[in-house]
Tab-separated table of C-alpha atoms in Angstrom:
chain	number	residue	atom	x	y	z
V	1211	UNK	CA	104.283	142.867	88.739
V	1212	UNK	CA	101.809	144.678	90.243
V	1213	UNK	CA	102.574	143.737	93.799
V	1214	UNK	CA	106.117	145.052	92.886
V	1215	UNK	CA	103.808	148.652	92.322
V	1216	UNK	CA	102.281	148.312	95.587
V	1217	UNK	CA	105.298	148.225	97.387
V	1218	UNK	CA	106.808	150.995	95.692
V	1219	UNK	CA	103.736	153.138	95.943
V	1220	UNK	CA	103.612	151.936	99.646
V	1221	UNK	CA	107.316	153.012	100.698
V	1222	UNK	CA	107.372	156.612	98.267
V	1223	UNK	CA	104.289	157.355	100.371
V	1224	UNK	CA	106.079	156.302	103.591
V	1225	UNK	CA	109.036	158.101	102.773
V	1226	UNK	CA	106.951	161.148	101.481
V	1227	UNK	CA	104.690	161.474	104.747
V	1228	UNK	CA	108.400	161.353	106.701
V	1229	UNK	CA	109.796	164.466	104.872
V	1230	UNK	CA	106.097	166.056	104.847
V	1231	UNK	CA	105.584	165.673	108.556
V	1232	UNK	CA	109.091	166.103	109.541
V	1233	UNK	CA	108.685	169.664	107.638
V	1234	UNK	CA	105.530	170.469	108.768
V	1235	UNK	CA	106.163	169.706	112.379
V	1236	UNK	CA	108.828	171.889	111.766
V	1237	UNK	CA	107.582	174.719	110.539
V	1238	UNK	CA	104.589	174.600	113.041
V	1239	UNK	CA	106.612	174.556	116.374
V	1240	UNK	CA	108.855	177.511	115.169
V	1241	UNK	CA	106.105	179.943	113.984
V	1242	UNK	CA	104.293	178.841	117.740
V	1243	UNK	CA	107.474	179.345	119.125
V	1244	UNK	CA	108.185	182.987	117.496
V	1245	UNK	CA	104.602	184.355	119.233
V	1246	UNK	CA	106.176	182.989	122.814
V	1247	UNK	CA	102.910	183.112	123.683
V	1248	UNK	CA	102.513	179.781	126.048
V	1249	UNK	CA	98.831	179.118	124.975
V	1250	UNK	CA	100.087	179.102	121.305
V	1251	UNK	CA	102.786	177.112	121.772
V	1252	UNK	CA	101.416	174.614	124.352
V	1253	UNK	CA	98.806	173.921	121.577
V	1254	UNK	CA	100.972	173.759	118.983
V	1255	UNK	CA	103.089	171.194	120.613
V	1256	UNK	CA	99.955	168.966	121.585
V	1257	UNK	CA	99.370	168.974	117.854
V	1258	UNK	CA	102.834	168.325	116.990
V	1259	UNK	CA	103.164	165.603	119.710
V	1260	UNK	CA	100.226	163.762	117.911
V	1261	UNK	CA	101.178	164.063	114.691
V	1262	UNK	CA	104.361	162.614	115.377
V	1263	UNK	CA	102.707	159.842	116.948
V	1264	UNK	CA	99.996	159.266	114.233
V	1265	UNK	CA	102.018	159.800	111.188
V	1266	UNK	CA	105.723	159.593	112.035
V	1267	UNK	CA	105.604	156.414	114.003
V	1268	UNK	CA	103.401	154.775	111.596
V	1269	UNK	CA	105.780	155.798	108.602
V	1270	UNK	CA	108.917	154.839	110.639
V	1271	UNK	CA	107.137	150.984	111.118
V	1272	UNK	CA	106.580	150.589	107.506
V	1273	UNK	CA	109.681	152.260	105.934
V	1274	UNK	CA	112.069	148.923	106.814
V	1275	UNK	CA	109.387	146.746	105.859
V	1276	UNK	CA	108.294	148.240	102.824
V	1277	UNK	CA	111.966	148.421	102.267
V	1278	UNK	CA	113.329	145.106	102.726
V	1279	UNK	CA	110.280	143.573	100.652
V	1280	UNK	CA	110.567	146.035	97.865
V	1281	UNK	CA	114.887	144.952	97.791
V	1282	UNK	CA	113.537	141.355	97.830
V	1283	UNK	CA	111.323	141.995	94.853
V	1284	UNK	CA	113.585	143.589	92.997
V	1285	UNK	CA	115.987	141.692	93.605
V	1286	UNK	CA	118.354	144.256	95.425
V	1287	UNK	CA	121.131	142.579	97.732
V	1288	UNK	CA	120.921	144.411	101.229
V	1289	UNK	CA	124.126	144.333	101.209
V	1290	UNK	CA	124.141	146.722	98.053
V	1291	UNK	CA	125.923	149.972	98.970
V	1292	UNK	CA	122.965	152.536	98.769
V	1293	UNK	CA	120.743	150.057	100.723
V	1294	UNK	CA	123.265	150.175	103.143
V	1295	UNK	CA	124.063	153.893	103.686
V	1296	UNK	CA	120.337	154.419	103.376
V	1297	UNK	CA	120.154	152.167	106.356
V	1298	UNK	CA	122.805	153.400	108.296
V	1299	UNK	CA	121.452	156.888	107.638
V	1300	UNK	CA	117.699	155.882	109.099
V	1301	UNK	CA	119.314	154.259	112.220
V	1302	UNK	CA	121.258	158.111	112.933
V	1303	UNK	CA	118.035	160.029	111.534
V	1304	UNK	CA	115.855	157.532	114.062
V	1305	UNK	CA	118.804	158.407	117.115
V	1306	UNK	CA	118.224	161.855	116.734
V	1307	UNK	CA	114.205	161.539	116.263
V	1308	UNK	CA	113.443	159.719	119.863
V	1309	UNK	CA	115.100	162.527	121.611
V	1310	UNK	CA	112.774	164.929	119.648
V	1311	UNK	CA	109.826	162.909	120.360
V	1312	UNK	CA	110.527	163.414	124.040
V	1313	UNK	CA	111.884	167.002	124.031
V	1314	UNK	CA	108.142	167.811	121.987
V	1315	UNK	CA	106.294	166.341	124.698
V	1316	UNK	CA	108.561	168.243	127.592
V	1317	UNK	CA	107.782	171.281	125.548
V	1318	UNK	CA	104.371	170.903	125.659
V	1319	UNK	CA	103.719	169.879	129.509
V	1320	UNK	CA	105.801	173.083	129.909
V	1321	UNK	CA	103.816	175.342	127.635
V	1322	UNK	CA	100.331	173.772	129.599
V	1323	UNK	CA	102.103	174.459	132.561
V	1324	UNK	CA	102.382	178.147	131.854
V	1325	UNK	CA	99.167	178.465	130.554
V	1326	UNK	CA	97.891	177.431	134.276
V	1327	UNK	CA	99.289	179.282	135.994
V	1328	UNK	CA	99.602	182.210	134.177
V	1329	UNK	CA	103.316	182.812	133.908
V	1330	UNK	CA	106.174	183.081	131.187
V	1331	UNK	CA	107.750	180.638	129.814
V	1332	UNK	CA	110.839	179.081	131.700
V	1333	UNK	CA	113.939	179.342	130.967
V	1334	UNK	CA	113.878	175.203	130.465
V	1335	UNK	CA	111.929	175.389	127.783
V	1336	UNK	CA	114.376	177.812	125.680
V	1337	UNK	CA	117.128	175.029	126.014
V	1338	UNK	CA	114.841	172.302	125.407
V	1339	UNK	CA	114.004	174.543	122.349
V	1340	UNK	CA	117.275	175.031	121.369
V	1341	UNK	CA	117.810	171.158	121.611
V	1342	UNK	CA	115.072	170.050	119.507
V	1343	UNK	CA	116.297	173.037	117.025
V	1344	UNK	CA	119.602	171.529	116.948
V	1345	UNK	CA	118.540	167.643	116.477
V	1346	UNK	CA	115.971	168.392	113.966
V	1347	UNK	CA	118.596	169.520	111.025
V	1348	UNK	CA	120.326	166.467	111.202
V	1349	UNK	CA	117.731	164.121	111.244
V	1350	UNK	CA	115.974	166.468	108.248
V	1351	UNK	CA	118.920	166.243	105.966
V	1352	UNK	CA	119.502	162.501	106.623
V	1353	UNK	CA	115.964	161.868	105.560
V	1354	UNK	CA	116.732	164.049	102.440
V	1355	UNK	CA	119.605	162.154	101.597
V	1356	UNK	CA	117.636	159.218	101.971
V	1357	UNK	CA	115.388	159.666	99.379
V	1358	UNK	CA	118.167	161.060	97.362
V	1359	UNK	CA	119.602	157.252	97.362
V	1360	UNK	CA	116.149	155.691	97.525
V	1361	UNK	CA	115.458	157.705	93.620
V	1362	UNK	CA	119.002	157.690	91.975
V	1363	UNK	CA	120.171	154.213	93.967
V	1364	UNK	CA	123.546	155.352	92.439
V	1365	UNK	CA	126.040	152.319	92.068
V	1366	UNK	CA	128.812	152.417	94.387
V	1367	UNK	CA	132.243	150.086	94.233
């Protein structure tokens, strides 16, 4: 029984640093962003870049497998209807993510960039901007939903 605590412990704290960092990341780049000061942002964004790395990429590695193991365990069919929405809904949350990965990092070299050599920021960067803006809601409220299923696992016909 206890390993059965482990793994629940294990994937709440998974899903938990997700919706934590996904936030925070967030709410960093758009306060940086609202000074459109480059050396602001293009620090910002290096922080942001790693703590996508560090935290989000570990948590995305151990979400299926804390998953699957914690459905074995308890004895949950995969094929059980909130499993599989909640599956289909980290595959489009994880399609939206990798773009965001790479639009942080083109933010940054752009913000370092302008730190250099002194000048504004381009007008690339305010569509890039835009772009991760725009990807970030979906992939926010997926993850919400997520847990939503993951805490009521609400029986569907």
């Amino acid at each position: 029984m206890e390993w059965i605590y482990l793994l629940r412990w294990a994937h709440i704290m998974g899903a938990t640093v997700l919706l934590g960092t996904g936030a925070g990341i967030a709410f960093f780049m758009v306060m940086a962003h609202r000074t459109g000061d480059p050396r602001v942002i293009a620090h910002t964004a290096s922080i942001v870049v790693l703590a996508d790395w560090v935290f989000t990429a570990s948590a995305v590695i151990a979400q299926p497998v804390t998953g699957v193991l914690l459905a074995g365990a308890m004895g949950w069919p995969l094929t059980e209807g909130w499993l599989v929405i909640s599956v289909a809904l980290y595959v489009f949350t994880g399609l939206f993510w990798l773009p965001v990965v790479w639009i942080q990092h083109q933010m940054r070299d752009i913000a370092r960039r302008a730190v250099l050599s002194g000048t504004a920021m381009p007008d690339r960067y305010y569509k890039l901007y835009r772009l991760w803006f725009a990807c970030g809601f979906p992939a926010f409220f997926a993850v919400l939903a997520i847990v939503w299923l993951m805490v009521s696992r609400p029986i569907m016909a």
